[in-house]
């Protein structure tokens, strides 16, 4: 028969193993039940699609929306709602974006908006080297694009969600 | 019992005491971190809930606008917004999910006058106002809770003028 001292040592060893097992299980449980993360890109995509769709349908005057004004500007039809169509497009885009994103478009911008129609850039807001700055900062660069039918142009929204 | 036996027994008790103390401290930290993690999980679930709601609120027939029997995406009818407040549907939206939510549509463009910015739009005052609150939890339910707001731009349709403006859908979640 083993001595009492040897038995005590075995019990200690068993206890140490049990404690180690408890610690390992606790760590495993806490790691496996981590919360699901909201991808910044999901929110950003929703925001972009929603913004671009909503903007195009915003009324400039009775019977004319921003999309019609962009079309008029790209076709060099000067008058829209009794104003210069291109000036009106620029003013409307600027007013909407400034009202919606006062912080994001303040320098240094956290967004860039580009409206192209008829092969030329009609309006842009935000830093020109936005993409480079975003990627240099190690952030995720997200871009969304909405075409303006029929083959008039496109609106691009670049974002750098934190 | 001889002196050596007493010392060995004391030694054993000391070791057991230290082991139980370590287990106790370990359990305390484990449960504390578990509670914190659970709170973080609730916050994350709330945020996911709010994200989903940003996309789903705008397609509810009681809110979404329709033109020539066609439903318009990302568009809220301001006439419908006046009457959905405090309805069973609004209550379900605000109380469903992991946490209570405040749901507000804000007028952005054309910009409301500064004095009307925070004014609530009602059937009696549908014009000189700045926002439509669809659901707001009772102050007692959100007392001492942290809030976080998520938002997305939306079109606001004014059926009386047949015009579209721009607005923002804001969902504020409250978590402890």
Short mmCIF file of C-alpha atoms in Angstrom, two decimals:
data_model
loop_
_atom_site.label_atom_id
_atom_site.label_comp_id
_atom_site.label_asym_id
_atom_site.label_seq_id
_atom_site.Cartn_x
_atom_site.Cartn_y
_atom_site.Cartn_z
CA UNK A 1 0.00 0.00 0.00
CA UNK A 2 1.19 3.50 -0.91
CA UNK A 3 2.05 6.02 1.82
CA UNK A 4 -0.43 8.76 2.85
CA UNK A 5 1.97 11.40 1.52
CA UNK A 6 1.96 9.82 -1.94
CA UNK A 7 -1.87 9.66 -1.91
CA UNK A 8 -2.03 13.37 -0.97
CA UNK A 9 0.21 14.21 -3.93
CA UNK A 10 -2.08 12.28 -6.30
CA UNK A 11 -5.14 14.13 -5.01
CA UNK A 12 -3.34 17.44 -5.54
CA UNK A 13 -2.48 16.40 -9.08
CA UNK A 14 -6.09 15.44 -9.77
CA UNK A 15 -7.29 18.79 -8.42
CA UNK A 16 -4.82 20.67 -10.62
CA UNK A 17 -6.07 18.75 -13.68
CA UNK A 18 -9.71 19.48 -12.78
CA UNK A 19 -8.93 23.19 -12.35
CA UNK A 20 -7.12 23.28 -15.66
CA UNK A 21 -10.10 21.58 -17.34
CA UNK A 22 -12.51 24.10 -15.78
CA UNK A 23 -10.37 27.01 -16.99
CA UNK A 24 -10.11 25.57 -20.52
CA UNK A 25 -13.88 24.92 -20.70
CA UNK A 26 -14.60 28.45 -19.40
CA UNK A 27 -12.34 30.03 -22.03
CA UNK A 28 -13.81 27.85 -24.78
CA UNK A 29 -17.41 28.70 -23.79
CA UNK A 30 -16.66 32.43 -23.60
CA UNK A 31 -14.97 32.41 -27.01
CA UNK A 32 -17.60 30.28 -28.75
CA UNK A 33 -20.52 32.53 -27.73
CA UNK A 34 -19.06 35.76 -29.14
CA UNK A 35 -21.65 38.26 -30.41
CA UNK A 36 -22.42 38.47 -34.10
CA UNK A 37 -20.87 41.56 -35.63
CA UNK A 38 -22.70 44.07 -37.82
CA UNK A 39 -20.61 44.49 -40.94
CA UNK A 40 -20.07 48.19 -41.55
CA UNK A 41 -20.38 47.49 -45.25
CA UNK A 42 -23.98 46.23 -44.84
CA UNK A 43 -25.15 49.49 -43.26
CA UNK A 44 -23.09 51.45 -45.73
CA UNK A 45 -24.60 49.65 -48.75
CA UNK A 46 -28.11 50.19 -47.47
CA UNK A 47 -27.33 53.87 -46.95
CA UNK A 48 -25.81 54.27 -50.43
CA UNK A 49 -28.63 52.53 -52.29
CA UNK A 50 -31.23 54.41 -50.31
CA UNK A 51 -29.51 57.77 -50.83
CA UNK A 52 -28.95 57.37 -54.55
CA UNK A 53 -32.50 56.11 -55.26
CA UNK A 54 -34.10 58.80 -53.09
CA UNK A 55 -31.99 61.62 -54.50
CA UNK A 56 -32.89 60.92 -58.11
CA UNK A 57 -36.60 61.05 -57.34
CA UNK A 58 -36.47 64.31 -55.33
CA UNK A 59 -38.65 66.98 -56.90
CA UNK A 60 -36.95 70.02 -58.39
CA UNK A 61 -40.27 71.66 -59.27
CA UNK A 62 -43.72 70.48 -60.25
CA UNK A 63 -43.44 67.53 -62.61
CA UNK A 64 -39.62 67.57 -62.69
CA UNK A 65 -37.35 65.53 -60.47
CA UNK A 66 -33.57 65.56 -60.11
CA UNK A 67 -33.23 62.72 -62.62
CA UNK A 68 -35.10 64.79 -65.26
CA UNK A 69 -32.86 67.78 -64.47
CA UNK A 70 -29.73 65.63 -64.88
CA UNK A 71 -31.04 64.36 -68.21
CA UNK A 72 -31.75 67.94 -69.34
CA UNK A 73 -28.25 69.03 -68.28
CA UNK A 74 -26.55 66.11 -70.04
CA UNK A 75 -28.49 66.86 -73.24
CA UNK A 76 -27.54 70.52 -72.88
CA UNK A 77 -31.17 71.60 -72.53
CA UNK A 78 -30.53 74.83 -70.67
CA UNK A 79 -33.89 75.43 -69.09
CA UNK A 80 -35.37 73.25 -66.37
CA UNK A 81 -37.91 74.62 -63.88
CA UNK A 82 -37.14 78.10 -65.25
CA UNK A 83 -33.47 77.81 -64.28
CA UNK A 84 -30.21 76.64 -65.83
CA UNK A 85 -30.53 72.84 -65.60
CA UNK A 86 -26.86 72.17 -64.78
CA UNK A 87 -26.73 74.88 -62.11
CA UNK A 88 -29.92 73.51 -60.61
CA UNK A 89 -28.51 69.96 -60.52
CA UNK A 90 -25.34 71.16 -58.76
CA UNK A 91 -27.27 73.26 -56.27
CA UNK A 92 -29.77 70.51 -55.47
CA UNK A 93 -27.07 67.85 -55.02
CA UNK A 94 -25.03 70.17 -52.82
CA UNK A 95 -28.03 71.20 -50.71
CA UNK A 96 -29.19 67.60 -50.19
CA UNK A 97 -25.74 66.24 -49.35
CA UNK A 98 -24.90 69.14 -47.03
CA UNK A 99 -28.23 68.73 -45.21
CA UNK A 100 -27.92 64.94 -44.94
CA UNK A 101 -24.20 64.71 -44.14
CA UNK A 102 -22.96 67.94 -42.55
CA UNK A 103 -20.10 66.16 -40.74
CA UNK A 104 -19.17 63.60 -43.40
CA UNK A 105 -18.51 66.22 -46.07
CA UNK A 106 -16.69 68.64 -43.80
CA UNK A 107 -12.93 68.50 -44.46
CA UNK A 108 -11.37 65.95 -44.29
CA UNK A 109 -14.36 64.27 -45.92
CA UNK A 110 -15.49 60.79 -44.97
CA UNK A 111 -17.45 60.41 -48.20
CA UNK A 112 -17.18 61.27 -51.87
CA UNK A 113 -20.07 61.78 -54.25
CA UNK A 114 -19.64 61.94 -58.02
CA UNK A 115 -22.39 62.53 -60.57
CA UNK A 116 -21.49 61.83 -64.20
CA UNK A 117 -23.82 62.33 -67.14
CA UNK A 118 -23.35 62.64 -70.88
CA UNK A 119 -19.72 61.61 -70.46
CA UNK A 120 -18.82 64.52 -68.18
CA UNK A 121 -18.66 65.06 -64.45
CA UNK A 122 -21.61 67.29 -63.55
CA UNK A 123 -21.04 67.46 -59.81
CA UNK A 124 -18.71 66.08 -57.19
CA UNK A 125 -18.36 66.56 -53.46
CA UNK A 126 -15.63 65.26 -51.15
CA UNK A 127 -11.85 64.92 -51.39
CA UNK A 128 -10.55 63.83 -54.79
CA UNK A 129 -7.98 61.45 -53.29
CA UNK A 130 -10.59 60.01 -50.94
CA UNK A 131 -9.98 56.37 -51.95
CA UNK A 132 -6.25 56.60 -51.35
CA UNK A 133 -6.69 58.26 -47.95
CA UNK A 134 -9.22 55.61 -46.89
CA UNK A 135 -7.02 52.69 -47.90
CA UNK A 136 -3.89 54.34 -46.43
CA UNK A 137 -5.72 54.59 -43.10
CA UNK A 138 -6.30 50.81 -43.26
CA UNK A 139 -10.08 51.22 -43.43
CA UNK A 140 -12.64 49.39 -45.53
CA UNK A 141 -13.40 51.21 -48.79
CA UNK A 142 -17.00 50.83 -49.98
CA UNK A 143 -18.40 52.16 -53.21
CA UNK A 144 -21.97 52.13 -54.56
CA UNK A 145 -23.12 53.06 -58.02
CA UNK A 146 -26.57 53.85 -59.39
CA UNK A 147 -27.12 54.17 -63.16
CA UNK A 148 -29.36 56.91 -64.50
CA UNK A 149 -31.55 55.42 -67.23
CA UNK A 150 -31.72 55.38 -70.20
CA UNK A 151 -27.92 55.36 -70.39
CA UNK A 152 -27.65 58.97 -69.21
CA UNK A 153 -25.00 58.60 -66.58
CA UNK A 154 -24.32 57.37 -63.10
CA UNK A 155 -24.01 58.45 -59.48
CA UNK A 156 -21.15 57.02 -57.44
CA UNK A 157 -20.93 57.21 -53.66
CA UNK A 158 -17.65 56.29 -52.01
CA UNK A 159 -17.53 55.64 -48.29
CA UNK A 160 -14.97 54.79 -45.68
CA UNK A 161 -16.98 53.24 -42.85
CA UNK A 162 -15.14 53.18 -39.53
CA UNK B 1 -1.52 12.54 16.80
CA UNK B 2 2.18 13.25 16.51
CA UNK B 3 3.62 16.66 15.59
CA UNK B 4 4.52 15.58 12.00
CA UNK B 5 0.95 14.45 11.34
CA UNK B 6 -0.46 17.78 12.56
CA UNK B 7 1.89 19.73 10.30
CA UNK B 8 0.94 17.56 7.30
CA UNK B 9 -2.74 18.07 7.98
CA UNK B 10 -2.29 21.83 8.28
CA UNK B 11 -0.35 21.77 5.06
CA UNK B 12 -3.18 19.93 3.32
CA UNK B 13 -5.78 22.37 4.68
CA UNK B 14 -3.66 25.33 3.55
CA UNK B 15 -3.34 23.90 0.04
CA UNK B 16 -7.08 23.17 -0.11
CA UNK B 17 -7.85 26.68 1.17
CA UNK B 18 -5.63 28.26 -1.51
CA UNK B 19 -7.17 26.05 -4.20
CA UNK B 20 -10.71 27.00 -3.18
CA UNK B 21 -9.67 30.64 -3.01
CA UNK B 22 -8.28 30.42 -6.55
CA UNK B 23 -11.44 28.68 -7.76
CA UNK B 24 -13.53 31.41 -6.08
CA UNK B 25 -11.54 34.21 -7.68
CA UNK B 26 -11.69 32.44 -11.04
CA UNK B 27 -15.46 32.00 -10.79
CA UNK B 28 -15.91 35.65 -9.80
CA UNK B 29 -13.95 36.87 -12.84
CA UNK B 30 -15.64 34.35 -15.12
CA UNK B 31 -19.14 35.39 -14.12
CA UNK B 32 -18.25 39.09 -14.18
CA UNK B 33 -16.89 38.75 -17.70
CA UNK B 34 -19.89 36.60 -18.68
CA UNK B 35 -22.30 39.33 -17.57
CA UNK B 36 -20.29 41.99 -19.45
CA UNK B 37 -20.19 39.80 -22.54
CA UNK B 38 -23.91 39.19 -22.31
CA UNK B 39 -24.50 42.95 -22.19
CA UNK B 40 -22.25 43.40 -25.24
CA UNK B 41 -24.17 40.63 -27.02
CA UNK B 42 -27.47 42.35 -26.25
CA UNK B 43 -26.07 45.61 -27.65
CA UNK B 44 -24.85 43.85 -30.79
CA UNK B 45 -28.18 42.06 -31.26
CA UNK B 46 -29.95 45.41 -30.82
CA UNK B 47 -27.75 46.98 -33.48
CA UNK B 48 -28.42 44.09 -35.86
CA UNK B 49 -32.11 44.44 -35.11
CA UNK B 50 -31.98 48.18 -35.83
CA UNK B 51 -30.05 47.56 -39.07
CA UNK B 52 -32.68 45.10 -40.24
CA UNK B 53 -35.40 47.51 -39.20
CA UNK B 54 -33.87 50.33 -41.26
CA UNK B 55 -34.54 48.21 -44.33
CA UNK B 56 -37.85 46.71 -43.21
CA UNK B 57 -39.71 49.75 -41.78
CA UNK B 58 -39.68 51.47 -45.14
CA UNK B 59 -41.47 48.56 -46.87
CA UNK B 60 -44.41 48.39 -44.47
CA UNK B 61 -47.61 49.15 -46.43
CA UNK B 62 -48.69 51.59 -43.68
CA UNK B 63 -45.59 53.70 -44.44
CA UNK B 64 -44.35 53.01 -47.97
CA UNK B 65 -45.54 55.26 -50.75
CA UNK B 66 -47.06 54.01 -53.95
CA UNK B 67 -47.37 55.73 -57.32
CA UNK B 68 -49.83 54.43 -59.90
CA UNK B 69 -50.32 51.22 -57.84
CA UNK B 70 -46.56 50.62 -57.83
CA UNK B 71 -44.68 50.59 -54.53
CA UNK B 72 -41.69 52.93 -54.50
CA UNK B 73 -38.50 51.69 -52.77
CA UNK B 74 -36.96 53.75 -49.94
CA UNK B 75 -39.99 56.04 -49.86
CA UNK B 76 -42.35 57.04 -47.02
CA UNK B 77 -45.73 58.64 -47.59
CA UNK B 78 -46.00 61.64 -45.24
CA UNK B 79 -49.81 61.34 -45.16
CA UNK B 80 -49.49 57.78 -43.86
CA UNK B 81 -46.84 58.84 -41.33
CA UNK B 82 -49.33 61.18 -39.68
CA UNK B 83 -51.66 58.33 -38.80
CA UNK B 84 -49.37 55.39 -37.99
CA UNK B 85 -48.10 57.02 -34.78
CA UNK B 86 -49.15 55.08 -31.68
CA UNK B 87 -50.99 52.48 -33.77
CA UNK B 88 -50.70 48.77 -32.95
CA UNK B 89 -48.29 48.40 -35.89
CA UNK B 90 -46.05 51.21 -34.60
CA UNK B 91 -46.08 49.73 -31.11
CA UNK B 92 -45.11 46.32 -32.47
CA UNK B 93 -42.23 47.88 -34.42
CA UNK B 94 -40.87 49.75 -31.42
CA UNK B 95 -41.25 46.96 -28.89
CA UNK B 96 -40.32 43.94 -31.01
CA UNK B 97 -36.84 42.51 -30.75
CA UNK B 98 -34.10 42.54 -28.16
CA UNK B 99 -34.61 46.15 -27.03
CA UNK B 100 -36.98 49.09 -27.22
CA UNK B 101 -36.61 51.48 -30.13
CA UNK B 102 -37.56 54.99 -31.03
CA UNK B 103 -38.51 55.35 -34.70
CA UNK B 104 -38.46 58.80 -36.27
CA UNK B 105 -38.68 60.18 -39.81
CA UNK B 106 -36.92 63.53 -40.13
CA UNK B 107 -37.50 66.10 -42.86
CA UNK B 108 -34.17 67.07 -44.46
CA UNK B 109 -34.80 68.56 -47.93
CA UNK B 110 -36.42 70.96 -48.57
CA UNK B 111 -34.96 72.09 -45.26
CA UNK B 112 -37.63 72.96 -42.69
CA UNK B 113 -37.41 76.36 -41.02
CA UNK B 114 -35.07 76.31 -38.02
CA UNK B 115 -37.92 76.97 -35.59
CA UNK B 116 -39.78 73.89 -36.94
CA UNK B 117 -36.80 71.52 -36.92
CA UNK B 118 -37.84 69.52 -33.88
CA UNK B 119 -41.55 70.17 -34.19
CA UNK B 120 -43.69 67.08 -34.48
CA UNK B 121 -45.91 66.74 -37.55
CA UNK B 122 -49.53 66.01 -36.64
CA UNK B 123 -52.78 65.77 -38.61
CA UNK B 124 -53.52 69.33 -37.34
CA UNK B 125 -50.03 70.59 -38.25
CA UNK B 126 -48.77 68.64 -41.27
CA UNK B 127 -46.74 71.47 -42.84
CA UNK B 128 -44.82 73.66 -40.35
CA UNK B 129 -43.01 70.77 -38.72
CA UNK B 130 -39.77 68.81 -38.92
CA UNK B 131 -40.36 65.20 -37.91
CA UNK B 132 -42.76 62.30 -37.58
CA UNK B 133 -42.22 60.12 -34.49
CA UNK B 134 -43.66 56.69 -35.25
CA UNK B 135 -42.93 55.17 -31.87
CA UNK B 136 -41.27 56.39 -28.71
CA UNK B 137 -40.79 54.19 -25.61
CA UNK B 138 -42.15 55.47 -22.31
CA UNK B 139 -39.53 57.50 -20.34
CA UNK B 140 -39.72 54.98 -17.48
CA UNK B 141 -38.78 52.13 -19.84
CA UNK B 142 -35.60 53.83 -21.06
CA UNK B 143 -34.50 55.55 -17.86
CA UNK B 144 -30.77 55.12 -17.28
CA UNK B 145 -30.29 53.17 -20.51
CA UNK B 146 -27.66 53.95 -23.12
CA UNK B 147 -28.95 54.95 -26.54
CA UNK B 148 -27.48 54.53 -30.00
CA UNK B 149 -28.96 55.87 -33.21
CA UNK B 150 -28.73 54.42 -36.71
CA UNK B 151 -30.15 56.12 -39.76
CA UNK B 152 -30.63 55.96 -43.49
CA UNK B 153 -31.79 58.51 -46.07
CA UNK B 154 -35.31 58.06 -47.47
CA UNK B 155 -37.65 59.80 -49.87
CA UNK B 156 -40.58 61.61 -48.34
CA UNK B 157 -43.66 61.84 -50.54
CA UNK B 158 -46.09 64.73 -50.07
CA UNK B 159 -49.32 63.49 -51.75
CA UNK B 160 -51.09 66.88 -51.51
CA UNK B 161 -48.35 68.54 -53.60
CA UNK B 162 -47.38 65.36 -55.50
CA UNK B 163 -43.75 66.10 -54.65
CA UNK B 164 -40.84 64.09 -53.29
CA UNK B 165 -38.46 65.45 -50.67
CA UNK B 166 -35.58 63.90 -48.76
CA UNK B 167 -35.64 62.74 -45.20
CA UNK B 168 -33.90 60.48 -42.76
CA UNK B 169 -35.20 57.42 -40.95
CA UNK B 170 -33.66 57.30 -37.47
CA UNK B 171 -33.86 54.27 -35.22
CA UNK B 172 -32.61 54.75 -31.66
CA UNK B 173 -32.01 51.61 -29.62
CA UNK B 174 -31.92 51.62 -25.81
CA UNK B 175 -29.78 49.13 -23.92
CA UNK B 176 -28.72 48.90 -20.28
#
